[in-house]
Short mmCIF file of C-alpha atoms and ligand atoms in Angstrom, two decimals:
data_model
loop_
_atom_site.label_atom_id
_atom_site.label_comp_id
_atom_site.label_asym_id
_atom_site.label_seq_id
_atom_site.Cartn_x
_atom_site.Cartn_y
_atom_site.Cartn_z
CA UNK O 215 0.00 0.00 0.00
CA UNK O 216 1.28 3.44 -0.91
CA UNK O 217 1.35 5.85 2.00
CA UNK O 218 -0.98 8.30 0.21
CA UNK O 219 -3.59 5.52 0.00
CA UNK O 220 -3.90 5.50 3.77
CA UNK O 221 -7.16 6.87 5.04
CA UNK O 222 -8.17 7.12 8.68
CA UNK O 223 -11.12 4.85 9.50
CA UNK O 224 -14.37 6.78 9.73
CA UNK O 225 -17.19 6.07 12.17
CA UNK O 226 -20.50 7.92 11.97
CA UNK O 227 -22.65 8.07 15.08
CA UNK O 228 -26.23 9.06 14.33
CA UNK O 229 -27.96 10.41 17.40
CA UNK O 230 -25.75 12.60 19.54
CA UNK O 231 -27.38 12.00 22.89
CA UNK O 232 -25.94 10.33 25.94
CA UNK O 233 -24.97 7.05 24.28
CA UNK O 234 -23.80 8.63 21.01
CA UNK O 235 -21.78 11.37 22.68
CA UNK O 236 -20.09 8.98 25.08
CA UNK O 237 -19.32 6.54 22.26
CA UNK O 238 -17.73 9.32 20.19
CA UNK O 239 -15.65 10.29 23.18
CA UNK O 240 -14.34 6.75 23.58
CA UNK O 241 -13.57 6.32 19.87
CA UNK O 242 -11.59 9.54 19.64
CA UNK O 243 -9.84 9.11 22.98
CA UNK O 244 -8.61 5.67 21.96
CA UNK O 245 -7.44 7.12 18.63
CA UNK O 246 -9.50 4.50 16.81
CA UNK O 247 -11.12 6.52 14.03
CA UNK O 248 -12.37 9.89 12.86
CA UNK O 249 -15.89 10.45 14.13
CA UNK O 250 -18.86 12.16 12.52
CA UNK O 251 -21.66 13.02 14.92
CA UNK O 252 -25.00 13.49 13.18
CA UNK O 253 -28.25 14.54 14.83
CA UNK O 254 -31.57 16.07 13.85
CA UNK O 255 -31.24 18.88 16.40
CA UNK O 256 -29.45 21.89 14.94
CA UNK O 257 -26.31 22.81 16.86
CA UNK O 258 -26.28 19.81 19.20
CA UNK O 259 -23.79 17.61 17.27
CA UNK O 260 -21.67 20.66 16.41
CA UNK O 261 -21.52 21.69 20.07
CA UNK O 262 -20.65 18.20 21.27
CA UNK O 263 -18.01 17.79 18.55
CA UNK O 264 -16.38 21.07 19.54
CA UNK O 265 -16.42 20.18 23.22
CA UNK O 266 -14.90 16.76 22.46
CA UNK O 267 -12.23 18.26 20.20
CA UNK O 268 -11.20 20.61 23.00
CA UNK O 269 -11.14 17.74 25.52
CA UNK O 270 -8.97 15.64 23.23
CA UNK O 271 -6.53 18.43 22.56
CA UNK O 272 -5.88 18.50 26.32
CA UNK O 273 -5.33 14.74 26.40
CA UNK O 274 -3.25 14.72 23.22
CA UNK O 275 -5.46 13.03 20.67
CA UNK O 276 -5.99 14.39 17.23
CA UNK O 277 -8.71 12.38 15.56
CA UNK O 278 -11.11 14.55 13.60
CA UNK O 279 -14.52 14.97 15.22
CA UNK O 280 -17.21 16.56 13.09
CA UNK O 281 -20.69 17.54 14.25
CA UNK O 282 -23.32 17.88 11.54
CA UNK O 283 -26.99 17.80 10.56
CA UNK O 284 -26.02 17.09 6.95
CA UNK O 285 -25.69 13.46 5.87
CA UNK O 286 -23.21 14.32 3.12
CA UNK O 287 -20.59 14.64 5.90
CA UNK O 288 -21.15 10.98 6.78
CA UNK O 289 -20.27 9.62 3.33
CA UNK O 290 -17.87 6.68 3.00
CA UNK O 291 -18.09 5.69 6.65
CA UNK O 292 -16.66 2.32 7.64
CA UNK O 293 -19.09 1.88 10.51
CA UNK O 294 -22.41 3.63 11.11
CA UNK O 295 -23.79 3.47 14.62
CA UNK O 296 -27.48 4.23 15.10
CA UNK O 297 -28.41 5.63 18.51
CA UNK O 298 -31.04 8.05 17.20
CA UNK O 299 -34.36 7.73 18.93
CA UNK O 300 -36.03 8.23 22.24
CA UNK O 301 -34.68 6.50 25.32
CA UNK O 302 -37.01 4.83 27.82
CA UNK O 303 -38.71 6.78 30.57
CA UNK O 304 -39.77 5.20 33.85
CA UNK O 305 -42.66 2.79 33.39
CA UNK O 306 -42.06 2.49 29.63
CA UNK O 307 -41.06 -0.85 28.19
CA UNK O 308 -38.65 -0.98 25.27
CA UNK O 309 -41.60 -2.01 23.14
CA UNK O 310 -43.47 1.21 23.97
CA UNK O 311 -40.74 2.92 22.01
CA UNK O 312 -41.34 0.75 18.97
CA UNK O 313 -43.50 2.96 16.79
CA UNK O 314 -41.69 6.23 17.47
CA UNK O 315 -38.22 4.80 17.05
CA UNK O 316 -39.15 2.76 13.96
CA UNK O 317 -39.92 5.99 12.08
CA UNK O 318 -36.63 7.53 13.19
CA UNK O 319 -34.50 4.47 12.41
CA UNK O 320 -36.04 4.03 8.97
CA UNK O 321 -35.35 7.66 8.11
CA UNK O 322 -31.75 7.79 9.32
CA UNK O 323 -30.73 4.43 7.85
CA UNK O 324 -32.08 5.37 4.42
CA UNK O 325 -30.11 8.60 4.40
CA UNK O 326 -26.89 7.19 5.82
CA UNK O 327 -26.59 3.98 3.80
CA UNK O 328 -27.17 5.78 0.51
CA UNK O 329 -23.86 7.56 1.13
CA UNK O 330 -21.93 4.71 2.79
CA UNK O 331 -22.99 1.56 0.95
CA UNK O 332 -19.96 -0.39 2.23
CA UNK O 333 -20.46 0.38 5.91
CA UNK O 334 -21.19 -2.01 8.75
CA UNK O 335 -24.37 -0.91 10.51
CA UNK O 336 -24.41 -1.18 14.31
CA UNK O 337 -27.82 -0.54 15.85
CA UNK O 338 -28.29 0.55 19.46
CA UNK O 339 -31.75 2.15 19.36
CA UNK O 340 -34.43 0.23 21.27
CA UNK O 341 -36.37 -2.01 20.99
CA UNK O 342 -33.08 -3.36 19.81
CA UNK O 343 -33.82 -6.59 17.97
CA UNK O 344 -36.76 -5.11 16.08
CA UNK O 345 -34.86 -1.93 15.17
CA UNK O 346 -31.96 -4.06 13.90
CA UNK O 347 -34.35 -6.06 11.70
CA UNK O 348 -35.87 -2.82 10.39
CA UNK O 349 -32.43 -1.30 9.73
CA UNK O 350 -31.47 -4.41 7.77
CA UNK O 351 -34.64 -4.27 5.65
CA UNK O 352 -34.35 -0.57 4.95
CA UNK O 353 -30.62 -0.70 4.21
CA UNK O 354 -30.76 -3.56 1.70
CA UNK O 355 -27.38 -4.70 3.07
CA UNK O 356 -26.39 -8.35 3.35
CA UNK O 357 -27.54 -9.47 6.82
CA UNK O 358 -24.02 -10.04 8.15
CA UNK O 359 -23.31 -6.32 7.74
CA UNK O 360 -26.12 -5.34 10.15
CA UNK O 361 -25.67 -6.03 13.86
CA UNK O 362 -27.46 -4.99 17.03
CA UNK O 363 -25.59 -4.12 20.22
CA UNK O 364 -27.16 -5.64 23.29
CA UNK O 365 -25.58 -8.96 24.22
CA UNK O 366 -22.27 -7.39 25.26
CA UNK O 367 -24.21 -5.06 27.55
CA UNK O 368 -26.51 -7.75 28.95
CA UNK O 369 -23.56 -10.08 29.57
CA UNK O 370 -21.69 -7.22 31.28
CA UNK O 371 -24.66 -6.72 33.58
CA UNK O 372 -24.79 -10.43 34.43
CA UNK O 373 -20.99 -10.47 35.00
CA UNK O 374 -21.26 -7.46 37.29
CA UNK O 375 -23.98 -9.03 39.41
CA UNK O 376 -22.09 -12.35 39.62
CA UNK O 377 -18.94 -10.46 40.67
CA UNK O 378 -20.85 -8.50 43.32
CA UNK O 379 -22.41 -11.69 44.70
CA UNK O 380 -19.10 -13.61 44.86
CA UNK O 381 -17.02 -10.54 45.76
CA UNK O 382 -14.65 -11.25 42.87
CA UNK O 383 -13.22 -9.23 40.01
CA UNK O 384 -15.36 -9.14 36.89
CA UNK O 385 -12.13 -9.86 34.96
CA UNK O 386 -12.35 -13.54 35.89
CA UNK O 387 -16.03 -13.86 35.07
CA UNK O 388 -17.52 -14.82 31.72
CA UNK O 389 -21.28 -14.69 31.18
CA UNK O 390 -23.47 -16.03 28.41
CA UNK O 391 -26.69 -14.15 27.67
CA UNK O 392 -28.76 -14.99 24.59
CA UNK O 393 -32.10 -13.91 23.15
CA UNK O 394 -33.86 -10.62 22.64
CA UNK O 395 -32.78 -7.49 24.53
CA UNK O 396 -35.88 -7.45 26.71
CA UNK O 397 -37.52 -9.01 29.72
CA UNK O 398 -37.36 -12.45 28.07
CA UNK O 399 -33.59 -12.41 27.46
CA UNK O 400 -31.95 -15.72 28.26
CA UNK O 401 -28.97 -15.65 30.63
CA UNK O 402 -27.41 -19.15 30.64
CA UNK O 403 -25.92 -19.89 34.11
CA UNK O 404 -24.54 -23.27 32.97
CA UNK O 405 -22.32 -21.46 30.43
CA UNK O 406 -21.43 -18.56 32.74
CA UNK O 407 -18.17 -19.19 34.52
CA UNK O 408 -15.64 -17.97 37.04
CA UNK O 409 -12.23 -18.91 35.74
CA UNK O 410 -13.79 -21.83 33.88
CA UNK O 411 -16.00 -23.05 36.76
CA UNK O 412 -19.75 -22.76 35.99
CA UNK O 413 -21.60 -20.51 38.43
CA UNK O 414 -24.04 -23.40 38.94
CA UNK O 415 -21.21 -24.98 41.00
CA UNK O 416 -20.57 -21.80 42.98
CA UNK O 417 -23.96 -20.26 43.75
CA UNK O 418 -27.29 -21.57 45.04
CA UNK O 419 -30.28 -21.87 42.71
CA UNK O 420 -31.95 -19.05 44.64
CA UNK O 421 -28.96 -16.74 44.16
CA UNK O 422 -28.69 -17.54 40.45
CA UNK O 423 -32.41 -16.93 39.91
CA UNK O 424 -32.05 -13.56 41.67
CA UNK O 425 -29.06 -12.53 39.52
CA UNK O 426 -30.77 -13.69 36.32
CA UNK O 427 -33.84 -11.62 37.18
CA UNK O 428 -31.73 -8.58 38.00
CA UNK O 429 -29.91 -8.96 34.67
CA UNK O 430 -33.21 -9.14 32.79
CA UNK O 431 -34.29 -5.93 34.49
CA UNK O 432 -30.83 -4.35 34.36
CA UNK O 433 -31.86 -1.49 32.08
CA UNK O 434 -35.15 -0.81 33.89
CA UNK O 435 -33.38 -0.67 37.27
CA UNK O 436 -31.21 2.18 35.97
CA UNK O 437 -34.13 3.97 34.27
CA UNK O 438 -35.93 3.94 37.62
CA UNK O 439 -32.95 5.30 39.51
CA UNK O 440 -32.16 8.02 36.96
CA UNK O 441 -35.84 9.07 36.76
CA UNK O 442 -35.08 10.82 33.47
CA UNK O 443 -33.26 8.90 30.73
CA UNK O 444 -31.65 5.50 30.51
CA UNK O 445 -28.21 3.92 30.93
CA UNK O 446 -25.37 5.18 28.77
CA UNK O 447 -21.97 4.44 30.33
CA UNK O 448 -22.22 0.66 29.90
CA UNK O 449 -24.11 0.83 26.57
CA UNK O 450 -21.47 3.12 25.07
CA UNK O 451 -18.66 0.96 26.46
CA UNK O 452 -20.27 -2.11 24.86
CA UNK O 453 -20.73 -0.28 21.56
CA UNK O 454 -17.13 0.92 21.63
CA UNK O 455 -15.84 -2.65 22.08
CA UNK O 456 -17.84 -3.76 19.06
CA UNK O 457 -16.77 -0.82 16.88
CA UNK O 458 -13.15 -1.39 17.83
CA UNK O 459 -13.44 -5.09 16.99
CA UNK O 460 -14.89 -4.28 13.58
CA UNK O 461 -12.41 -1.53 12.67
CA UNK O 462 -9.43 -3.60 13.89
CA UNK O 463 -10.82 -6.80 12.34
CA UNK O 464 -10.19 -8.68 15.57
CA UNK O 465 -12.53 -11.64 15.05
CA UNK O 466 -13.73 -11.67 18.63
CA UNK O 467 -16.74 -13.67 19.77
CA UNK O 468 -19.53 -11.53 21.23
CA UNK O 469 -23.22 -12.00 21.85
CA UNK O 470 -25.05 -9.63 19.50
CA UNK O 471 -28.30 -9.34 17.60
CA UNK O 472 -27.57 -11.12 14.32
CA UNK O 473 -29.66 -12.48 11.48
CA UNK O 474 -30.71 -16.09 12.00
CA UNK O 475 -31.46 -18.28 9.02
CA UNK O 476 -32.18 -21.61 10.67
CA UNK O 477 -29.60 -21.42 13.46
CA UNK O 478 -31.12 -22.42 16.82
CA UNK O 479 -34.22 -23.44 14.83
CA UNK O 480 -35.03 -19.76 14.14
CA UNK O 481 -35.50 -18.03 10.82
CA UNK O 482 -35.88 -14.48 9.51
CA UNK O 483 -35.19 -12.76 12.81
CA UNK O 484 -32.44 -10.71 14.43
CA UNK O 485 -31.73 -11.85 17.96
CA UNK O 486 -28.91 -12.16 20.47
CA UNK O 487 -26.56 -15.08 19.76
CA UNK O 488 -22.77 -15.41 19.87
CA UNK O 489 -21.12 -14.23 16.66
CA UNK O 490 -17.63 -13.95 15.22
CA UNK O 491 -17.23 -10.19 14.79
CA UNK O 492 -14.75 -8.65 12.37
CA UNK O 493 -14.32 -6.20 9.51
CA UNK O 494 -17.01 -8.01 7.50
CA UNK O 495 -19.51 -7.80 10.37
CA UNK O 496 -21.17 -10.90 11.82
CA UNK O 497 -18.89 -13.32 10.04
CA UNK O 498 -20.28 -16.45 11.66
CA UNK O 499 -23.05 -17.44 14.05
CA UNK O 500 -21.86 -19.67 16.89
CA UNK O 501 -24.36 -22.43 17.65
CA UNK O 502 -24.09 -23.44 21.30
CA UNK O 503 -25.42 -26.80 22.44
CA UNK O 504 -28.43 -25.78 24.52
CA UNK O 505 -30.58 -27.90 26.83
CA UNK O 506 -34.28 -28.29 25.98
CA UNK O 507 -35.19 -25.74 28.67
CA UNK O 508 -32.65 -23.21 27.44
CA UNK O 509 -33.77 -23.65 23.84
CA UNK O 510 -37.43 -23.25 24.85
CA UNK O 511 -36.56 -19.99 26.65
CA UNK O 512 -34.74 -18.78 23.53
CA UNK O 513 -37.77 -19.59 21.40
CA UNK O 514 -40.09 -17.70 23.80
CA UNK O 515 -37.83 -14.69 23.53
CA UNK O 516 -37.84 -15.05 19.73
CA UNK O 517 -41.66 -15.22 19.69
CA UNK O 518 -41.81 -11.89 21.50
CA UNK O 519 -39.33 -10.30 19.06
CA UNK O 520 -41.29 -11.72 16.08
CA UNK O 521 -44.55 -10.33 17.44
CA UNK O 522 -42.99 -6.88 17.46
CA UNK O 523 -41.46 -7.30 14.01
CA UNK O 524 -44.98 -8.10 12.80
CA UNK O 525 -46.22 -4.83 14.31
CA UNK O 526 -43.87 -2.84 12.07
N1 APR T 742 -32.25 11.89 13.36
C1 APR T 742 -31.10 12.05 14.05
N2 APR T 742 -31.06 12.08 15.40
C2 APR T 742 -32.21 11.96 16.05
C3 APR T 742 -33.44 11.77 15.40
C4 APR T 742 -33.44 11.74 13.99
N3 APR T 742 -34.56 11.57 13.27
N4 APR T 742 -34.42 11.68 16.34
C5 APR T 742 -33.81 11.78 17.54
N5 APR T 742 -32.49 11.95 17.38
C6 APR T 742 -31.46 12.16 18.39
C7 APR T 742 -31.90 13.11 19.50
O1 APR T 742 -31.85 14.45 19.08
C8 APR T 742 -30.88 12.77 20.58
O2 APR T 742 -29.73 13.59 20.49
O3 APR T 742 -31.16 10.95 19.09
C9 APR T 742 -30.51 11.31 20.30
C10 APR T 742 -30.94 10.35 21.40
O4 APR T 742 -30.22 10.68 22.52
P1 APR T 742 -30.79 10.50 24.01
O5 APR T 742 -32.17 11.03 24.07
O6 APR T 742 -29.77 11.06 24.95
O7 APR T 742 -30.88 8.92 24.17
P2 APR T 742 -29.73 7.91 24.61
O8 APR T 742 -29.74 7.74 26.08
O9 APR T 742 -28.46 8.29 23.95
O10 APR T 742 -30.28 6.55 23.98
C11 APR T 742 -30.34 6.38 22.58
O11 APR T 742 -30.08 4.01 22.73
O12 APR T 742 -30.03 2.60 24.54
C12 APR T 742 -30.81 3.10 23.51
O13 APR T 742 -33.08 3.08 24.40
C13 APR T 742 -32.00 3.90 24.03
O14 APR T 742 -33.14 4.07 21.94
C14 APR T 742 -32.31 4.77 22.86
C15 APR T 742 -30.94 5.02 22.23
#
């Protein structure tokens, strides 16, 4: 490669709210890519981009950060992250957001993909699995290039609660969480381990059931505490890890909402399963050997996602 051929990777973040702003901050701070922040509100992305640029000049980073309301600035992006939409308010389920956010996601995906036809699309807007399906349909992209971010976040929540219960570092804890990003998500204790030992050998059934329930309600617990808005530190950290894995082509295995075409006995749906993630997107679906009970729980979660897809 000639040196003049080198181009900095470019990540567009559509929706410059709490999750989008924090994600942009992480991308630039880690020197991963140039970032374009795009929002419907005039001035907001420009203001956040300027603030971030000034922060990064203090900490010695010089990635370009652009704030815009004009999609032409997003052209030729390598990754497009969709956080545009309304977050949950207390008492709202993710599904309550469905109709409002579907209109927003459809609109922003159409505009963005027309100018970045080779991008990987990472969806964060809730209800996650349904919005990812919609983004895929609207974009016309091959399904492996459209991915939803939720499993990394849900697994992080489960890991955190396991670590708190056992008073151990999260670094030694691995958690498996499958299914839709909603109340029917499927944490799998049997495949969640502390240094290789399943938590089913370390915790009582009562404790595991309590941690599983807390994981399922992990987002709602924070919505209730914040009283205005939803979680953004962990969601943006999870999104950053996925963007970094794509840009750096690291081929890591993450749970994420990916298109299923017969895997786990499910078809024509986006839902949380382990994937190989790299520069081409969801390069492979990992099929875990599940027990009958685990598979039934996954299918219940899928039925709820399908019902919402049908509402679109
Ligand atoms: N085009 C571009 N941006 C839009 C549009 C649109 N049509 N509609 C809304 N937005 C922007 C808002 O102006 C706002 O800046 O999306 C941003 C959303 O930011 P927040 O309200 O702060 O929401 P946030 O907490 O970041 O969550 C974003 O991620 O976790 C999910 O459920 C959450 O769906 C929500 C999304």
